[in-house]
Amino acid sequence: MPAPFPFELLGPPDPLTLPLPAAERPAEGVRLLRGVPYHIPAGQRPLELDVWLPAEAAGPLPVVVYVHGGAWRGGHRSDMGPLVRDLEPFARLARAGFAVVCPDYRLSGEEVFPAQLDDLARLTPWLAARSAELGADPARTVLWGASAGGHLAALAALGATGAFGDPAPEVLGCVVWYGPADLTALADDFPPGRFDPADPATFEALLLGAAPADVPALARAASPALRVTGGAPPFLVLHGADDSLVPVEQGRRLAAALRAQGVPVDFREIPGADHLWVGLTAEATADCFDASLAFVRSVTSGAAPTA
């Protein structure tokens, strides 16, 4: 009789051992590895990431993991936001001496929370396996996210784990731009009547798989401001004072929770700024980026921010 078919060959390739793609040169002084698979959830699309690197690097580089926004429903790993694109933020970070990792994660139309944390946790073994090839030092990692990505970056930095208990990445710091922080308090933070916690069609409900009022324990678990412990890394939290999509009170709540636990946090309420930095001049938007880069440099160089 013929040998049974080796069905294991039908399984997906192992992202930890797949050859890395040839580097592109999208900007002066920069290499880009585009579309690298890092995790293949069973029965679903492969999740990919982009890696931005300096053209030349003398030694292991600190890592910035950038988590994109898009209301957990959209967005793209290559985009830090429409008003930041002209700054070429990822190329600037690479030229500043960082390995910049921009991952996909499953959107709320694909899987509900905490699948997104499962995906970010899978970066830990991938970075460990590929660090020598990339010239990166995963032990010096900073998370940075905007909007929904800021929410996920904060949760991961605070050690929140996904459904399968995968370890969250250990990080030296976290940058949060205008991210939701307490999904249980949105009705209080929006103007009266703007947010209904019993509405199953809000972006938060689509993330959780039910209206926040119907799954209060899950809403609390998905709230960074309610997950803070004294062992958290330093945070930089930037939030527009006039944010109409994620009220600035959400940033205040995260900063207050961090301070209450003695965690160093630099909270900056940006005057005149709506979500995505709408309303700011190009110079003021660049100032937000520059402040974030300075924070990343500080925590990866061994400086110790104060509470």
mmCIF file with all atom_site columns, C-alpha atoms in Angstrom, residues 186-195 243-244 247:
data_model
loop_
_atom_site.group_PDB
_atom_site.id
_atom_site.type_symbol
_atom_site.label_atom_id
_atom_site.label_alt_id
_atom_site.label_comp_id
_atom_site.label_asym_id
_atom_site.label_entity_id
_atom_site.label_seq_id
_atom_site.pdbx_PDB_ins_code
_atom_site.Cartn_x
_atom_site.Cartn_y
_atom_site.Cartn_z
_atom_site.occupancy
_atom_site.B_iso_or_equiv
_atom_site.pdbx_formal_charge
_atom_site.auth_seq_id
_atom_site.auth_comp_id
_atom_site.auth_asym_id
_atom_site.auth_atom_id
_atom_site.pdbx_PDB_model_num
ATOM 1  C CA . LEU A 1 186 ? -16.931 56.869 27.224 1.00 0.00 ? 186 LEU A CA 1
ATOM 2  C CA . ALA A 1 187 ? -20.536 57.878 27.906 1.00 0.00 ? 187 ALA A CA 1
ATOM 3  C CA . ASP A 1 188 ? -19.270 60.093 30.737 1.00 0.00 ? 188 ASP A CA 1
ATOM 4  C CA . ASP A 1 189 ? -16.467 61.606 28.667 1.00 0.00 ? 189 ASP A CA 1
ATOM 5  C CA . PHE A 1 190 ? -18.442 62.463 25.521 1.00 0.00 ? 190 PHE A CA 1
ATOM 6  C CA . PRO A 1 191 ? -20.984 65.289 25.547 1.00 0.00 ? 191 PRO A CA 1
ATOM 7  C CA . PRO A 1 192 ? -24.424 64.074 26.702 1.00 0.00 ? 192 PRO A CA 1
ATOM 8  C CA . GLY A 1 193 ? -26.071 61.796 24.170 1.00 0.00 ? 193 GLY A CA 1
ATOM 9  C CA . ARG A 1 194 ? -22.975 61.324 21.996 1.00 0.00 ? 194 ARG A CA 1
ATOM 10 C CA . PHE A 1 195 ? -22.133 57.775 23.100 1.00 0.00 ? 195 PHE A CA 1
ATOM 11 C CA . ASP A 1 243 ? -10.633 65.664 20.062 1.00 0.00 ? 243 ASP A CA 1
ATOM 12 C CA . SER A 1 244 ? -14.192 64.958 18.880 1.00 0.00 ? 244 SER A CA 1
ATOM 13 C CA . PRO A 1 247 ? -12.432 62.755 24.182 1.00 0.00 ? 247 PRO A CA 1
#
